[in-house]
Short mmCIF file of C-alpha atoms and ligand atoms in Angstrom, two decimals:
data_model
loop_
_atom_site.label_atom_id
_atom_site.label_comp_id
_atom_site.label_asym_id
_atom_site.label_seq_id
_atom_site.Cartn_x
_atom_site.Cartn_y
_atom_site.Cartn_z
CA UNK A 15 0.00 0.00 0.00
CA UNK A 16 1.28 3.49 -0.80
CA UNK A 17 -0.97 6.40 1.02
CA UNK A 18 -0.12 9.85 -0.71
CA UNK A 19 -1.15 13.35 0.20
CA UNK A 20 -2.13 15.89 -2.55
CA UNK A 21 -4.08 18.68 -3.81
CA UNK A 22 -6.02 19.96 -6.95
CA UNK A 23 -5.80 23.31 -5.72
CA UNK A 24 -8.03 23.28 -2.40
CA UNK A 25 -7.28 21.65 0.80
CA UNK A 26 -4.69 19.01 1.01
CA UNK A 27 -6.33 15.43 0.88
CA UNK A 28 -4.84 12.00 1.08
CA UNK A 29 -5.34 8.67 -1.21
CA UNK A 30 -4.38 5.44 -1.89
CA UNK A 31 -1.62 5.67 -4.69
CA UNK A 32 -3.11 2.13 -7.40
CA UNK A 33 -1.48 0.85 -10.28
CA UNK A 34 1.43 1.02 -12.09
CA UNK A 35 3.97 3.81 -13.10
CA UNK A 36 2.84 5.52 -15.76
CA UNK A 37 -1.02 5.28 -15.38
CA UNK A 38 -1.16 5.77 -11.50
CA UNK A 39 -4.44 6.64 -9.75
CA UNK A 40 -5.15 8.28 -6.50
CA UNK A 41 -8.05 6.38 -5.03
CA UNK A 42 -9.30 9.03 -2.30
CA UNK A 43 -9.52 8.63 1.31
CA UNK A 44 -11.56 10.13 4.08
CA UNK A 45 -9.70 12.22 6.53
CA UNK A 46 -6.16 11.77 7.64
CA UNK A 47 -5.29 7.72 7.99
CA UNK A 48 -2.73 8.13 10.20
CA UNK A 49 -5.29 9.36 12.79
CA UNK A 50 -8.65 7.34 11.05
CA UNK A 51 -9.39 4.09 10.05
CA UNK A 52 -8.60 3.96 6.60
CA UNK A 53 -12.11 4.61 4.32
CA UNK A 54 -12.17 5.17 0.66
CA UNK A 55 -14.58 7.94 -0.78
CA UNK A 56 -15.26 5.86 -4.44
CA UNK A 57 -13.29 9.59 -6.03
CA UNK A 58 -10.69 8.32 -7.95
CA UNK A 59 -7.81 11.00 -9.71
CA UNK A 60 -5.51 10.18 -12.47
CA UNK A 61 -2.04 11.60 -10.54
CA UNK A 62 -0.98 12.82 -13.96
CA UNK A 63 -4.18 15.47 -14.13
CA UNK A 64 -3.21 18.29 -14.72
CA UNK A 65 -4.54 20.12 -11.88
CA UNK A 66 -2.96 17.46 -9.15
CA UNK A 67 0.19 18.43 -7.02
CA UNK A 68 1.32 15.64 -4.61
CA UNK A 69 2.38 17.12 -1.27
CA UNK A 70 4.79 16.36 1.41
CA UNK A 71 2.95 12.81 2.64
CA UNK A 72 3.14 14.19 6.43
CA UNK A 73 3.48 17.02 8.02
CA UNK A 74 4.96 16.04 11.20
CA UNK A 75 3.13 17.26 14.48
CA UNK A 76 5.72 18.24 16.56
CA UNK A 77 9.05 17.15 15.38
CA UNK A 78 11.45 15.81 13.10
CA UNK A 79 14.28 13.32 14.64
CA UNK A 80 17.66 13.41 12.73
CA UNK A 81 20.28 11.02 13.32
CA UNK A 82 23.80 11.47 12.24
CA UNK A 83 26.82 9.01 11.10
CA UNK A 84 24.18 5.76 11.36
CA UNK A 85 26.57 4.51 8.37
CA UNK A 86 29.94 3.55 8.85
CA UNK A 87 30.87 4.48 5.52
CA UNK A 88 29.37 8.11 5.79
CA UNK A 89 30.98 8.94 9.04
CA UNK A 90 34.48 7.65 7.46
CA UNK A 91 34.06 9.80 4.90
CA UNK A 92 33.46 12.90 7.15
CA UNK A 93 36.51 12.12 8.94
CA UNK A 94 34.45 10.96 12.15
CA UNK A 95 35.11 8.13 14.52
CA UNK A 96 31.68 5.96 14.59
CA UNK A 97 29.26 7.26 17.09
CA UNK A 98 28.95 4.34 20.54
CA UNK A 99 24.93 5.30 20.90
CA UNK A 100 23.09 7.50 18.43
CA UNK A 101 23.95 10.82 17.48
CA UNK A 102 20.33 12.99 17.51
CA UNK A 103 19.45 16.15 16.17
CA UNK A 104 16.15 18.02 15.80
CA UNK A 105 14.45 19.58 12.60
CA UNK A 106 11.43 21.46 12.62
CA UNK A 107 8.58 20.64 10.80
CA UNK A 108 9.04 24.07 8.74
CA UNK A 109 12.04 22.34 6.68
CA UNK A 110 9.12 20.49 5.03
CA UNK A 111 8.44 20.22 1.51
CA UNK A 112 7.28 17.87 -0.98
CA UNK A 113 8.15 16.27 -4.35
CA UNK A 114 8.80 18.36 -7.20
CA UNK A 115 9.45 21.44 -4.61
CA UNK A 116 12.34 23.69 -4.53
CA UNK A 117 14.62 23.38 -2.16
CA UNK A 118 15.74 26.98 -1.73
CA UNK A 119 19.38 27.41 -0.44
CA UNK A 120 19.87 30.62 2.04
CA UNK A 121 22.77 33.35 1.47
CA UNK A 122 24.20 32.56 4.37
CA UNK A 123 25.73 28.99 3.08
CA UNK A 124 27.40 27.76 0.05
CA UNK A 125 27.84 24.16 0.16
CA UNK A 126 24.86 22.59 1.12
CA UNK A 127 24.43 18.93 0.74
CA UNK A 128 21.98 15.94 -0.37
CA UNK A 129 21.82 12.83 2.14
CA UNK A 130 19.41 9.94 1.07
CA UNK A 131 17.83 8.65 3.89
CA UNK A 132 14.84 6.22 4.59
CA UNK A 133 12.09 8.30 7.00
CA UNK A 134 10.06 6.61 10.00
CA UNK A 135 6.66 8.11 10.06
CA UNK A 136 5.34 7.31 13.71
CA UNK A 137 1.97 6.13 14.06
CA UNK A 138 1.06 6.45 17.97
CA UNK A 139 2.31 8.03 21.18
CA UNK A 140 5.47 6.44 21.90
CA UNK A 141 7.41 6.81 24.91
CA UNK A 142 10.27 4.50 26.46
CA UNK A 143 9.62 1.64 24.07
CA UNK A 144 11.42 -1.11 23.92
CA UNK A 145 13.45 -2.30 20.67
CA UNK A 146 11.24 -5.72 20.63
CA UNK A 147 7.75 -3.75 20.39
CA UNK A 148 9.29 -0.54 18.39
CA UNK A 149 8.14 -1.48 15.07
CA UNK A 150 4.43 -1.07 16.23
CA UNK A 151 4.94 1.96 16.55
CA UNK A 152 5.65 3.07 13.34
CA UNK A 153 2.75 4.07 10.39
CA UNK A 154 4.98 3.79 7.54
CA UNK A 155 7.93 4.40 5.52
CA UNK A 156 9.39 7.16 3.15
CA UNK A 157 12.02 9.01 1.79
CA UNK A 158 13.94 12.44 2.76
CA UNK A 159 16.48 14.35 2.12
CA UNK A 160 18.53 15.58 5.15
CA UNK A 161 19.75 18.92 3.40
CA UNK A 162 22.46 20.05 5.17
CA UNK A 163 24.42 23.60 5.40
CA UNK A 164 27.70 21.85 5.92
CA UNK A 165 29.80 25.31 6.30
CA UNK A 166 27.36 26.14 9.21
CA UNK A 167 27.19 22.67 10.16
CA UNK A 168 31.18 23.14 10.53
CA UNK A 169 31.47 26.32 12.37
CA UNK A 170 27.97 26.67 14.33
CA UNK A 171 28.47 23.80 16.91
CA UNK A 172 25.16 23.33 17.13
CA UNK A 173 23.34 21.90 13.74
CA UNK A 174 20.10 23.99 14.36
CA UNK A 175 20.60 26.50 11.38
CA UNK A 176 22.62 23.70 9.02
CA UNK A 177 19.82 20.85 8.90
CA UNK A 178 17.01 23.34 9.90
CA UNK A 179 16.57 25.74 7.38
CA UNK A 180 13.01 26.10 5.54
CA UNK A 181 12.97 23.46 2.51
CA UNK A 182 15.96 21.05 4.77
CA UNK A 183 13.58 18.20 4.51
CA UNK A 184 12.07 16.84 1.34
CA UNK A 185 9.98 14.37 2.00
CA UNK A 186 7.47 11.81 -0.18
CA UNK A 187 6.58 10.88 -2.41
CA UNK A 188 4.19 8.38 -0.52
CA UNK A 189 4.41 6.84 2.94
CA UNK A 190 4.79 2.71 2.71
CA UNK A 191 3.31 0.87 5.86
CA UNK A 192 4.20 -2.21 6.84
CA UNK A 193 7.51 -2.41 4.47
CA UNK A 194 10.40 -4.55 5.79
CA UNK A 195 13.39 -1.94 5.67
CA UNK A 196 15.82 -4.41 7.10
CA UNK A 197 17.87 -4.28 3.67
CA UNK A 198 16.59 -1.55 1.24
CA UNK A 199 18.79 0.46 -1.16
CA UNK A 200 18.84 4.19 -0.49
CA UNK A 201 20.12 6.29 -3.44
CA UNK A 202 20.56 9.91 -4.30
CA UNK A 203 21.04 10.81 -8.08
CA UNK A 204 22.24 14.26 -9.04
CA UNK A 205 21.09 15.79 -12.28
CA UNK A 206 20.59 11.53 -12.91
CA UNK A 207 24.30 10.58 -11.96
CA UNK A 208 24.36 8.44 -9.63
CA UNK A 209 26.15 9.53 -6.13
CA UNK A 210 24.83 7.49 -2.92
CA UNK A 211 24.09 4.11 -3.19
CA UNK A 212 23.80 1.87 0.38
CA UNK A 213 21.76 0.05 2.04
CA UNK A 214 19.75 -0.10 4.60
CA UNK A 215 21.26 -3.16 6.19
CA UNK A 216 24.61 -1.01 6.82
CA UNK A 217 23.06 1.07 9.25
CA UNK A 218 24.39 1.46 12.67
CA UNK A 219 21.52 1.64 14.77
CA UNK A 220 18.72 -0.02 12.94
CA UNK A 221 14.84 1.12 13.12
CA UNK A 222 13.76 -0.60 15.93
CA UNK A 223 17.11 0.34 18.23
CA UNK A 224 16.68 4.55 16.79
CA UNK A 225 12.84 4.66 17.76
CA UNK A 226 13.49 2.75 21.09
CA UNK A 227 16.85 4.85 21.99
CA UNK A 228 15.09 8.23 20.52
CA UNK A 229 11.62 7.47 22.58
CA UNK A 230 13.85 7.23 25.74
CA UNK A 231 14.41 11.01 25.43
CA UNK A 232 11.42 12.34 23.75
CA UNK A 233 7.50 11.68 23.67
CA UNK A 234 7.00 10.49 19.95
CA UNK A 235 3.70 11.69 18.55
CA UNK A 236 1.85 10.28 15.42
CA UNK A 237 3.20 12.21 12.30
CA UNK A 238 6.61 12.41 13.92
CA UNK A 239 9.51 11.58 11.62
CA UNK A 240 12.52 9.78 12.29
CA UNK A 241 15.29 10.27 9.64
CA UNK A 242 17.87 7.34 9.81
CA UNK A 243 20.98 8.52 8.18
CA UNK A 244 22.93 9.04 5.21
CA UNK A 245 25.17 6.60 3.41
CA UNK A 246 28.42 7.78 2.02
CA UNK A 247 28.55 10.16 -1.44
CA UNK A 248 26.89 12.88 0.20
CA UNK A 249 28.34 15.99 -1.77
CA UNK A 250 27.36 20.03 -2.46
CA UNK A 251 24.51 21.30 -4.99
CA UNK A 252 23.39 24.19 -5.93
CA UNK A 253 21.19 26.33 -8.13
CA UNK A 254 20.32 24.75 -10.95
CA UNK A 255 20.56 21.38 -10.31
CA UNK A 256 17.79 18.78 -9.69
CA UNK A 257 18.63 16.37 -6.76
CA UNK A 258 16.95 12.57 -6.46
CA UNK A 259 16.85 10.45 -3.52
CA UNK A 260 15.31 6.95 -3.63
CA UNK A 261 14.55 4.21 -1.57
CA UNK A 262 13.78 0.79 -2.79
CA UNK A 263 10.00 -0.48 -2.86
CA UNK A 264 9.14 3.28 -1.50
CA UNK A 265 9.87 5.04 -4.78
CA UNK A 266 12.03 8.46 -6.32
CA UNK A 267 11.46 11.94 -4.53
CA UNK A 268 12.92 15.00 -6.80
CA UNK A 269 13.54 18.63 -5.75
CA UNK A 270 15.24 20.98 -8.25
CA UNK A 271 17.54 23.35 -6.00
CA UNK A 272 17.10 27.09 -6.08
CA UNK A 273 19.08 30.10 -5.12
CA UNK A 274 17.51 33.51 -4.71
CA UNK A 275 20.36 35.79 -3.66
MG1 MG B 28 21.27 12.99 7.67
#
């Protein structure tokens, strides 16, 4: 099941995302599934209409969870010893766009950077879970891209201005429940050249052992996102170029890359 969010011009709605690429449909849904029972309306929407926009599959509630180095490649890369527990950050839900968006870099850096990463959208209240009962936790899966400032990420100390700038987080195209991410590739393609290409079996900390570890500092609320890190390739873009990140079985999210100053 893929469960999209989109518009054709009014308020946002959501859908299940049928058949196959190149004749996709949008078969509609009442209210917001990940707080109602999933209930079709009959509507159904070609997604190539002209009039239909898909839209950032969540908007999460109250916070976005970064983790850093959760590859061992990545963090090599960076120069950084591998973390012993996970390294967390915090995004806010104002870095949040959707596919076909533009991610719009700020004056203030130049070399901002892609990182493919598999997203945890978190279905109920979750506090102090253990890894065994984690995974119920979760509504689905999709893919973001961690845009990073990493000349601010370098000098601020803090990451709050390098991975939370308005238009950091791509995320979409569709949210995935029930998908086993135990060994998924994650990609990012830049102007279609390939430049990430792991998997999810390298991570560090795998899903389970990031929700239970994150929910032991912070009250998880449905629509939460957990972003799990960034295999190695990551690398600067900038205006002009059209950035793709991909995770197997999810699907391709694309964001051409703007400057304004
Ligand atoms: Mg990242």
């Amino acid at each position: 099941m893929r469960i999209a969010r989109f518009t054709t011009g009014s308020d946002p709605r959501y859908a299940l995302v049928q058949g196959e690429e190149g004749s996709l449909e949008l078969a509609v849904l009442r209210g917001d599934p990940i707080y109602t029972p999933i209930e079709l309306t009959g509507e159904r929407v070609p997604l190539d209409r002209d009039d239909v926009r898909l839209l950032a599959p969540v908007i999460p509630r109250s916070k976005i969870v970064g983790v850093g180095r959760n590859y061992a490649d990545h963090a090599a890369e960076m120069g950084h010893e591998l973390p012993v527990e996970p390294l967390l950050f915090l995004k806010p839900n104002t870095t949040v766009i959707g596919p076909d968006d533009p991610i719009v870099l700020p004056p203030w850096t130049r070399e901002a950077s892609y990182e493919a990463e598999l997203a945890v959208v978190i279905g109920k209240v979750t506090k102090s879970v253990s890894p065994e009962r984690a995974l119920d936790q979760v509504f689905g899966y999709t893919v973001a891209n961690d845009m990073t400032a990493r000349d601010a990420q370098r000098t601020d100390g803090q990451w709050a201005r390098a991975k939370g700038f308005d238009t950091s987080c791509p995320l979409g195209p569709w949210i995935v429940p029930g998908l086993d991410v135990d060994d998924l590739a994650v990609r990012a393609r830049v102007d279609g050249e390939l430049r990430q290409d792991g998997r999810t079996s390298q991570l560090v900390f795998d899903v389970a052992h990031l929700i239970a570890y994150i929910s032991e500092a912070f009250t998880l609320l449905p629509g939460d996102v957990i972003l799990t890190g960034t295999p190695a390739g990551v690398g600067p873009i900038d205006h002009g170029q059209v950035v793709e990140v991909e995770v197997e079985e999810i699907g391709v999210l694309r964001n051409p890359v703007l400057r304004r100053d």
